Amino acid sequence: MKKNILVSRQYPREGIRLLEKEDFLLTIWEKQRPMTQNELIEQAKTHHALLCTLTDKIDKHFLEQCRHLEIISQFAVGYDNIDIAAATRFGIPIGFTPDAMSEATADIAFGLMIAVARKMFFLHKTIINGQWGYFNPTGKLGVELKNKTLGIFGLGRIGVKMAQRCKNAYNMDIIYHNRTRNKDAEKLLNASYVEFDDLLLKSDVLSVHCALTSATKKIFNRSAFQKMKPSAIFINTARGPIHHEKDLAHAIQAGDIWGTGLDVTNPEPMQKDNPLLFMENVCILPHVGSGTIEARNQMSVLAAMNIIDFYSNRQVPHIVNPEVLES
Ligand code: DGY
């Protein structure tokens, strides 16, 4: 029997072509807006498998309605939109797409770091507003990054790539904090493991690369920012709820830190009147970390392969809850 796959939006053709070749019956949501959760549930009810992404709400309610799904393959490395415990209880394997976007996301973190250090987005806006002004030897000044200390919160695949960029370009010292030590990365980067408070105290640039969990939610709050250097730059390209957005804005206004570069906000989309958008030392992007042709193509291939290998009784290459398939 042919399997019906619900594809929650238009993903790159590379992966879709692989699914089509395997003779699955695909229903692709073609509208220029994501499905509401009710629409997703209604559609998923008549399908065997789902290809979805980070803004599709795959919570307990969805899973209770759609416990018949044989596999859910997520087009993303993060899966905080999915209730993994519930999926595991219902025996639904969850695929994901790790590493496909590591280079692309590290580029965005690295780019934001430089953009904040030199106030690039703000200065761009001054031109639009007719305020180029004159050459002022003491005006519009940024800071340099050479020989500074980079603190990584979550030294995994993307964190390592960010650290490599900073080490190679600016000879930065690397310190990090993780749940578990990453000895390979320590060797590769000559990185030192530090406690969370030390990461806050010592980092000139602090870049977040961890997953969003109950332990990391709002961990960067007022008390954390107050421990940081007044010259520090805070970068988050992981998930918005890891920082407390009002506390972050307050920290910059109060001079607790120098500035911030965000590719993720809380909520998303960010409201256009958010005070952070008008601050001099702030650069914000609309969650485009994985937004390169190369990364998105590879993500679509990995997401498709999870489904193809599952139905071919091969080992599913990238799975969040492998215990479901073992039992
Ligand atoms: C991911 O894959 O989790 C990214 O946030 C998508 O850009």
mmCIF file of C-alpha atoms and ligand atoms in Angstrom:
data_model
loop_
_atom_site.group_PDB
_atom_site.id
_atom_site.type_symbol
_atom_site.label_atom_id
_atom_site.label_comp_id
_atom_site.label_asym_id
_atom_site.label_seq_id
_atom_site.Cartn_x
_atom_site.Cartn_y
_atom_site.Cartn_z
ATOM 1 C CA MET A 1 0.000 0.000 0.000
ATOM 2 C CA LYS A 2 1.300 3.447 -0.926
ATOM 3 C CA LYS A 3 2.037 5.681 2.023
ATOM 4 C CA ASN A 4 0.532 9.184 2.225
ATOM 5 C CA ILE A 5 2.917 11.849 3.422
ATOM 6 C CA LEU A 6 1.675 15.244 4.566
ATOM 7 C CA VAL A 7 4.248 17.935 3.763
ATOM 8 C CA SER A 8 3.477 20.979 5.921
ATOM 9 C CA ARG A 9 4.832 23.593 3.491
ATOM 10 C CA GLN A 10 6.950 24.013 0.375
ATOM 11 C CA TYR A 11 10.355 22.575 1.225
ATOM 12 C CA PRO A 12 13.295 22.607 -1.224
ATOM 13 C CA ARG A 13 12.766 20.299 -4.211
ATOM 14 C CA GLU A 14 15.915 18.239 -3.471
ATOM 15 C CA GLY A 15 14.223 16.332 -0.655
ATOM 16 C CA ILE A 16 10.751 16.336 -2.187
ATOM 17 C CA ARG A 17 12.131 14.766 -5.369
ATOM 18 C CA LEU A 18 13.594 11.904 -3.324
ATOM 19 C CA LEU A 19 10.193 11.233 -1.766
ATOM 20 C CA GLU A 20 8.452 11.404 -5.147
ATOM 21 C CA LYS A 21 10.926 8.891 -6.594
ATOM 22 C CA GLU A 22 9.986 6.434 -3.844
ATOM 23 C CA ASP A 23 6.377 6.525 -4.941
ATOM 24 C CA PHE A 24 4.913 8.060 -1.820
ATOM 25 C CA LEU A 25 1.692 10.028 -2.223
ATOM 26 C CA LEU A 26 2.540 13.566 -1.173
ATOM 27 C CA THR A 27 0.123 16.253 -0.041
ATOM 28 C CA ILE A 28 2.045 19.520 -0.069
ATOM 29 C CA TRP A 29 0.514 22.563 1.656
ATOM 30 C CA GLU A 30 0.835 25.169 -1.081
ATOM 31 C CA LYS A 31 -0.678 28.228 0.611
ATOM 32 C CA GLN A 32 1.550 31.205 1.397
ATOM 33 C CA ARG A 33 0.898 30.828 5.108
ATOM 34 C CA PRO A 34 1.524 27.943 7.506
ATOM 35 C CA MET A 35 -1.353 25.655 8.469
ATOM 36 C CA THR A 36 -3.115 26.422 11.739
ATOM 37 C CA GLN A 37 -2.871 23.609 14.252
ATOM 38 C CA ASN A 38 -6.482 22.601 13.510
ATOM 39 C CA GLU A 39 -5.738 22.432 9.795
ATOM 40 C CA LEU A 40 -2.596 20.421 10.513
ATOM 41 C CA ILE A 41 -4.557 17.947 12.638
ATOM 42 C CA GLU A 42 -7.335 17.595 10.076
ATOM 43 C CA GLN A 43 -4.863 17.015 7.250
ATOM 44 C CA ALA A 44 -2.620 14.681 9.264
ATOM 45 C CA LYS A 45 -5.590 12.454 10.142
ATOM 46 C CA THR A 46 -5.658 11.092 6.608
ATOM 47 C CA HIS A 47 -1.879 10.582 6.264
ATOM 48 C CA HIS A 48 0.631 7.992 7.415
ATOM 49 C CA ALA A 49 3.561 10.345 7.969
ATOM 50 C CA LEU A 50 4.259 14.038 8.422
ATOM 51 C CA LEU A 51 7.109 16.234 7.204
ATOM 52 C CA CYS A 52 6.967 19.389 9.331
ATOM 53 C CA THR A 53 9.110 22.196 10.716
ATOM 54 C CA LEU A 54 9.883 24.268 13.779
ATOM 55 C CA THR A 55 6.783 26.463 13.782
ATOM 56 C CA ASP A 56 4.330 23.553 13.417
ATOM 57 C CA LYS A 57 2.917 22.869 16.872
ATOM 58 C CA ILE A 58 3.358 19.148 17.475
ATOM 59 C CA ASP A 59 2.267 19.207 21.116
ATOM 60 C CA LYS A 60 0.391 16.679 23.245
ATOM 61 C CA HIS A 61 -2.952 17.809 21.799
ATOM 62 C CA PHE A 62 -1.758 17.263 18.227
ATOM 63 C CA LEU A 63 -0.213 13.904 19.057
ATOM 64 C CA GLU A 64 -3.315 12.685 20.883
ATOM 65 C CA GLN A 65 -5.358 13.446 17.752
ATOM 66 C CA CYS A 66 -2.760 11.977 15.405
ATOM 67 C CA ARG A 67 -1.338 9.011 17.291
ATOM 68 C CA HIS A 68 -1.789 6.938 14.118
ATOM 69 C CA LEU A 69 1.183 8.730 12.483
ATOM 70 C CA GLU A 70 3.950 6.236 11.683
ATOM 71 C CA ILE A 71 6.778 8.790 11.557
ATOM 72 C CA ILE A 72 7.192 12.547 11.914
ATOM 73 C CA SER A 73 10.231 14.019 10.205
ATOM 74 C CA GLN A 74 11.153 17.527 11.273
ATOM 75 C CA PHE A 75 12.905 19.910 8.843
ATOM 76 C CA ALA A 76 15.126 21.495 11.560
ATOM 77 C CA VAL A 77 17.844 20.636 14.015
ATOM 78 C CA GLY A 78 15.804 21.969 16.956
ATOM 79 C CA TYR A 79 12.607 20.168 17.975
ATOM 80 C CA ASP A 80 11.305 22.170 20.934
ATOM 81 C CA ASN A 81 7.993 22.505 19.021
ATOM 82 C CA ILE A 82 7.467 18.755 19.457
ATOM 83 C CA ASP A 83 6.397 17.025 22.670
ATOM 84 C CA ILE A 84 9.034 14.302 22.406
ATOM 85 C CA ALA A 85 7.880 12.512 25.581
ATOM 86 C CA ALA A 86 4.334 12.236 24.237
ATOM 87 C CA ALA A 87 5.523 11.106 20.792
ATOM 88 C CA THR A 88 7.678 8.455 22.434
ATOM 89 C CA ARG A 89 4.740 7.285 24.562
ATOM 90 C CA PHE A 90 2.630 6.951 21.418
ATOM 91 C CA GLY A 91 5.483 5.089 19.686
ATOM 92 C CA ILE A 92 6.000 7.751 17.004
ATOM 93 C CA PRO A 93 9.612 8.155 15.820
ATOM 94 C CA ILE A 94 10.739 11.762 15.374
ATOM 95 C CA GLY A 95 13.345 12.471 12.697
ATOM 96 C CA PHE A 96 15.356 15.710 12.542
ATOM 97 C CA THR A 97 18.146 17.259 10.442
ATOM 98 C CA PRO A 98 21.294 17.851 12.500
ATOM 99 C CA ASP A 99 24.455 19.463 11.135
ATOM 100 C CA ALA A 100 22.966 20.441 7.767
ATOM 101 C CA MET A 101 22.829 24.075 8.904
ATOM 102 C CA SER A 102 25.893 24.271 11.157
ATOM 103 C CA GLU A 103 28.040 26.337 8.756
ATOM 104 C CA ALA A 104 25.153 28.616 7.825
ATOM 105 C CA THR A 105 24.155 29.291 11.434
ATOM 106 C CA ALA A 106 27.740 29.836 12.575
ATOM 107 C CA ASP A 107 28.088 32.392 9.760
ATOM 108 C CA ILE A 108 25.066 34.274 11.084
ATOM 109 C CA ALA A 109 26.420 34.231 14.671
ATOM 110 C CA PHE A 110 29.825 35.406 13.461
ATOM 111 C CA GLY A 111 28.276 38.072 11.216
ATOM 112 C CA LEU A 112 26.045 39.382 14.000
ATOM 113 C CA MET A 113 29.029 39.586 16.339
ATOM 114 C CA ILE A 114 30.912 41.876 13.941
ATOM 115 C CA ALA A 115 27.770 43.816 13.058
ATOM 116 C CA VAL A 116 27.093 44.582 16.738
ATOM 117 C CA ALA A 117 30.739 45.437 17.467
ATOM 118 C CA ARG A 118 30.593 48.045 14.684
ATOM 119 C CA LYS A 119 26.906 49.108 15.068
ATOM 120 C CA MET A 120 26.299 48.175 11.435
ATOM 121 C CA PHE A 121 22.513 47.934 11.351
ATOM 122 C CA PHE A 122 22.124 51.214 13.243
ATOM 123 C CA LEU A 123 24.571 53.060 10.979
ATOM 124 C CA HIS A 124 22.759 51.700 7.916
ATOM 125 C CA LYS A 125 19.548 53.189 9.307
ATOM 126 C CA THR A 126 21.205 56.611 9.842
ATOM 127 C CA ILE A 127 21.814 56.839 6.091
ATOM 128 C CA ILE A 128 18.214 55.909 5.306
ATOM 129 C CA ASN A 129 17.168 58.642 7.728
ATOM 130 C CA GLY A 130 19.388 61.241 6.002
ATOM 131 C CA GLN A 131 21.797 61.374 8.958
ATOM 132 C CA TRP A 132 25.130 60.412 7.361
ATOM 133 C CA GLY A 133 26.555 63.541 8.946
ATOM 134 C CA TYR A 134 30.256 64.356 8.709
ATOM 135 C CA PHE A 135 33.505 62.537 9.538
ATOM 136 C CA ASN A 136 33.653 62.719 13.300
ATOM 137 C CA PRO A 137 36.888 61.292 14.736
ATOM 138 C CA THR A 138 35.173 60.380 17.994
ATOM 139 C CA GLY A 139 31.737 59.448 16.711
ATOM 140 C CA LYS A 140 30.091 56.179 15.593
ATOM 141 C CA LEU A 141 32.854 54.161 17.240
ATOM 142 C CA GLY A 142 32.714 50.411 17.625
ATOM 143 C CA VAL A 143 35.066 47.932 19.269
ATOM 144 C CA GLU A 144 37.596 45.403 17.955
ATOM 145 C CA LEU A 145 37.460 41.670 18.543
ATOM 146 C CA LYS A 146 41.111 40.662 18.222
ATOM 147 C CA ASN A 147 42.432 38.606 21.188
ATOM 148 C CA LYS A 148 39.112 38.878 23.035
ATOM 149 C CA THR A 149 37.428 36.019 24.890
ATOM 150 C CA LEU A 150 34.579 34.157 23.249
ATOM 151 C CA GLY A 151 32.229 32.323 25.604
ATOM 152 C CA ILE A 152 30.120 29.612 24.036
ATOM 153 C CA PHE A 153 26.995 28.428 25.816
ATOM 154 C CA GLY A 154 26.395 24.995 24.266
ATOM 155 C CA LEU A 155 29.555 23.845 22.525
ATOM 156 C CA GLY A 156 28.069 21.390 20.040
ATOM 157 C CA ARG A 157 28.266 21.288 16.251
ATOM 158 C CA ILE A 158 27.280 24.922 15.627
ATOM 159 C CA GLY A 159 29.149 26.269 18.667
ATOM 160 C CA VAL A 160 32.365 24.623 17.465
ATOM 161 C CA LYS A 161 32.021 26.234 14.035
ATOM 162 C CA MET A 162 31.421 29.658 15.577
ATOM 163 C CA ALA A 163 34.463 29.175 17.835
ATOM 164 C CA GLN A 164 36.642 28.131 14.863
ATOM 165 C CA ARG A 165 35.656 31.265 12.970
ATOM 166 C CA CYS A 166 36.458 33.491 15.975
ATOM 167 C CA LYS A 167 39.758 31.757 16.661
ATOM 168 C CA ASN A 168 40.931 31.901 13.055
ATOM 169 C CA ALA A 169 39.814 35.452 12.360
ATOM 170 C CA TYR A 170 40.572 37.128 15.702
ATOM 171 C CA ASN A 171 42.707 34.730 17.727
ATOM 172 C CA MET A 172 39.990 34.724 20.347
ATOM 173 C CA ASP A 173 40.349 32.639 23.511
ATOM 174 C CA ILE A 174 37.547 30.108 23.769
ATOM 175 C CA ILE A 175 35.757 29.278 26.993
ATOM 176 C CA TYR A 176 32.500 27.335 27.164
ATOM 177 C CA HIS A 177 29.799 25.936 29.378
ATOM 178 C CA ASN A 178 27.880 22.748 28.576
ATOM 179 C CA ARG A 179 25.825 20.123 30.391
ATOM 180 C CA THR A 180 28.658 17.694 29.634
ATOM 181 C CA ARG A 181 32.228 18.509 28.713
ATOM 182 C CA ASN A 182 33.194 18.359 25.041
ATOM 183 C CA LYS A 183 36.753 17.014 25.273
ATOM 184 C CA ASP A 184 37.193 16.751 21.483
ATOM 185 C CA ALA A 185 36.311 20.410 21.057
ATOM 186 C CA GLU A 186 38.588 21.346 23.957
ATOM 187 C CA LYS A 187 41.490 19.790 22.054
ATOM 188 C CA LEU A 188 40.490 21.201 18.689
ATOM 189 C CA LEU A 189 40.006 24.758 19.935
ATOM 190 C CA ASN A 190 42.176 24.796 23.026
ATOM 191 C CA ALA A 191 38.906 25.661 24.742
ATOM 192 C CA SER A 192 38.436 25.739 28.519
ATOM 193 C CA TYR A 193 35.365 24.489 30.320
ATOM 194 C CA VAL A 194 34.041 27.009 32.867
ATOM 195 C CA GLU A 195 31.081 27.171 35.235
ATOM 196 C CA PHE A 196 28.101 29.212 34.023
ATOM 197 C CA ASP A 197 28.897 32.190 36.262
ATOM 198 C CA ASP A 198 32.476 32.281 34.994
ATOM 199 C CA LEU A 199 31.199 32.240 31.434
ATOM 200 C CA LEU A 200 29.149 35.336 32.262
ATOM 201 C CA LEU A 201 32.001 37.072 34.057
ATOM 202 C CA LYS A 202 34.779 36.388 31.553
ATOM 203 C CA SER A 203 33.204 36.519 28.073
ATOM 204 C CA ASP A 204 33.759 39.530 25.827
ATOM 205 C CA VAL A 205 31.375 37.900 23.375
ATOM 206 C CA LEU A 206 28.892 35.329 24.662
ATOM 207 C CA SER A 207 27.276 33.234 21.941
ATOM 208 C CA VAL A 208 24.358 30.891 22.626
ATOM 209 C CA HIS A 209 24.216 27.558 20.771
ATOM 210 C CA CYS A 210 22.283 25.249 23.102
ATOM 211 C CA ALA A 211 18.884 23.625 22.708
ATOM 212 C CA LEU A 212 15.821 25.173 24.328
ATOM 213 C CA THR A 213 14.909 23.027 27.336
ATOM 214 C CA SER A 214 13.363 23.665 30.729
ATOM 215 C CA ALA A 215 16.938 24.113 32.037
ATOM 216 C CA THR A 216 17.924 26.738 29.448
ATOM 217 C CA LYS A 217 14.626 28.660 29.204
ATOM 218 C CA LYS A 218 15.246 32.319 30.213
ATOM 219 C CA ILE A 219 18.638 31.391 31.668
ATOM 220 C CA PHE A 220 19.910 34.699 30.269
ATOM 221 C CA ASN A 221 17.890 36.987 32.511
ATOM 222 C CA ARG A 222 18.501 40.172 34.446
ATOM 223 C CA SER A 223 20.724 38.513 37.028
ATOM 224 C CA ALA A 224 22.814 36.825 34.313
ATOM 225 C CA PHE A 225 23.245 40.054 32.316
ATOM 226 C CA GLN A 226 24.258 41.935 35.462
ATOM 227 C CA LYS A 227 27.166 39.525 35.929
ATOM 228 C CA MET A 228 28.483 40.171 32.402
ATOM 229 C CA LYS A 229 31.090 42.762 31.411
ATOM 230 C CA PRO A 230 29.663 46.189 30.488
ATOM 231 C CA SER A 231 31.616 45.775 27.229
ATOM 232 C CA ALA A 232 30.142 42.312 26.443
ATOM 233 C CA ILE A 233 28.253 41.376 23.299
ATOM 234 C CA PHE A 234 25.448 38.813 23.670
ATOM 235 C CA ILE A 235 24.641 36.694 20.582
ATOM 236 C CA ASN A 236 21.706 34.286 20.329
ATOM 237 C CA THR A 237 21.153 32.241 17.162
ATOM 238 C CA ALA A 238 19.625 29.244 18.970
ATOM 239 C CA ARG A 239 16.112 29.897 20.326
ATOM 240 C CA GLY A 240 14.509 33.149 21.527
ATOM 241 C CA PRO A 241 13.110 31.903 24.855
ATOM 242 C CA ILE A 242 16.663 31.151 26.074
ATOM 243 C CA HIS A 243 17.005 34.852 26.837
ATOM 244 C CA HIS A 244 14.541 37.072 28.668
ATOM 245 C CA GLU A 245 13.865 39.749 26.082
ATOM 246 C CA LYS A 246 12.767 42.590 28.387
ATOM 247 C CA ASP A 247 15.742 41.912 30.683
ATOM 248 C CA LEU A 248 18.035 41.984 27.655
ATOM 249 C CA ALA A 249 16.683 45.368 26.530
ATOM 250 C CA HIS A 250 17.019 46.670 30.082
ATOM 251 C CA ALA A 251 20.610 45.346 30.341
ATOM 252 C CA ILE A 252 21.627 47.292 27.233
ATOM 253 C CA GLN A 253 19.853 50.469 28.311
ATOM 254 C CA ALA A 254 21.367 50.245 31.796
ATOM 255 C CA GLY A 255 24.863 49.643 30.361
ATOM 256 C CA ASP A 256 25.134 46.161 31.935
ATOM 257 C CA ILE A 257 26.300 44.881 28.506
ATOM 258 C CA TRP A 258 27.442 46.592 25.285
ATOM 259 C CA GLY A 259 24.910 45.146 22.871
ATOM 260 C CA THR A 260 23.284 42.146 21.290
ATOM 261 C CA GLY A 261 22.918 40.291 18.012
ATOM 262 C CA LEU A 262 19.851 38.102 17.724
ATOM 263 C CA ASP A 263 18.662 35.749 15.007
ATOM 264 C CA VAL A 264 15.947 34.460 17.321
ATOM 265 C CA THR A 265 13.459 36.425 19.422
ATOM 266 C CA ASN A 266 10.633 35.742 21.806
ATOM 267 C CA PRO A 267 8.020 35.868 20.442
ATOM 268 C CA GLU A 268 8.648 35.326 16.741
ATOM 269 C CA PRO A 269 7.951 37.305 14.708
ATOM 270 C CA MET A 270 9.241 40.231 16.783
ATOM 271 C CA GLN A 271 6.831 43.188 16.881
ATOM 272 C CA LYS A 272 8.055 46.041 14.673
ATOM 273 C CA ASP A 273 7.945 48.517 17.593
ATOM 274 C CA ASN A 274 10.125 46.400 19.900
ATOM 275 C CA PRO A 275 12.531 48.845 21.641
ATOM 276 C CA LEU A 276 15.508 46.590 20.849
ATOM 277 C CA LEU A 277 15.083 47.417 17.162
ATOM 278 C CA PHE A 278 15.865 51.073 17.838
ATOM 279 C CA MET A 279 19.002 50.608 19.924
ATOM 280 C CA GLU A 280 22.400 51.547 18.571
ATOM 281 C CA ASN A 281 24.293 48.393 19.558
ATOM 282 C CA VAL A 282 21.640 45.910 18.480
ATOM 283 C CA CYS A 283 21.382 43.858 15.287
ATOM 284 C CA ILE A 284 18.386 41.593 14.772
ATOM 285 C CA LEU A 285 17.570 39.112 12.005
ATOM 286 C CA PRO A 286 14.303 37.244 11.405
ATOM 287 C CA HIS A 287 15.438 33.662 12.272
ATOM 288 C CA VAL A 288 17.445 32.980 9.117
ATOM 289 C CA GLY A 289 20.350 31.003 10.626
ATOM 290 C CA SER A 290 19.821 28.046 8.317
ATOM 291 C CA GLY A 291 18.843 30.290 5.404
ATOM 292 C CA THR A 292 21.320 29.347 2.710
ATOM 293 C CA ILE A 293 20.528 27.390 -0.440
ATOM 294 C CA GLU A 294 23.073 24.751 0.574
ATOM 295 C CA ALA A 295 21.769 24.272 4.122
ATOM 296 C CA ARG A 296 18.083 24.248 3.219
ATOM 297 C CA ASN A 297 18.663 21.761 0.368
ATOM 298 C CA GLN A 298 20.590 19.462 2.687
ATOM 299 C CA MET A 299 17.925 19.791 5.403
ATOM 300 C CA SER A 300 15.244 18.727 2.928
ATOM 301 C CA VAL A 301 17.349 15.725 1.884
ATOM 302 C CA LEU A 302 17.928 14.623 5.492
ATOM 303 C CA ALA A 303 14.261 15.089 6.390
ATOM 304 C CA ALA A 304 13.220 13.037 3.352
ATOM 305 C CA MET A 305 15.795 10.307 4.014
ATOM 306 C CA ASN A 306 14.448 9.812 7.532
ATOM 307 C CA ILE A 307 11.078 8.898 6.002
ATOM 308 C CA ILE A 308 12.506 6.853 3.138
ATOM 309 C CA ASP A 309 14.798 4.775 5.370
ATOM 310 C CA PHE A 310 12.022 4.243 7.887
ATOM 311 C CA TYR A 311 9.708 2.757 5.264
ATOM 312 C CA SER A 312 12.562 0.724 3.719
ATOM 313 C CA ASN A 313 13.221 -0.874 7.124
ATOM 314 C CA ARG A 314 16.691 0.635 7.193
ATOM 315 C CA GLN A 315 18.112 2.406 10.195
ATOM 316 C CA VAL A 316 16.612 5.904 10.380
ATOM 317 C CA PRO A 317 19.703 8.128 10.127
ATOM 318 C CA HIS A 318 18.676 11.039 12.351
ATOM 319 C CA ILE A 319 16.193 10.254 15.036
ATOM 320 C CA VAL A 320 15.468 12.016 18.327
ATOM 321 C CA ASN A 321 13.832 9.047 20.117
ATOM 322 C CA PRO A 322 15.516 5.875 18.778
ATOM 323 C CA GLU A 323 14.073 3.857 21.670
ATOM 324 C CA VAL A 324 10.732 3.869 19.827
ATOM 325 C CA LEU A 325 12.240 1.829 17.009
ATOM 326 C CA GLU A 326 14.211 -0.445 19.310
ATOM 327 C CA SER A 327 11.160 -1.608 21.258
HETATM 328 C C1 DGY B 1 16.708 24.746 13.198
HETATM 329 O O1 DGY B 1 16.988 23.948 12.304
HETATM 330 O O2 DGY B 1 16.343 24.396 14.329
HETATM 331 C C2 DGY B 1 16.814 26.183 12.840
HETATM 332 O O3 DGY B 1 16.428 27.013 13.883
HETATM 333 C C3 DGY B 1 16.005 26.472 11.593
HETATM 334 O O4 DGY B 1 16.523 27.639 11.032
#
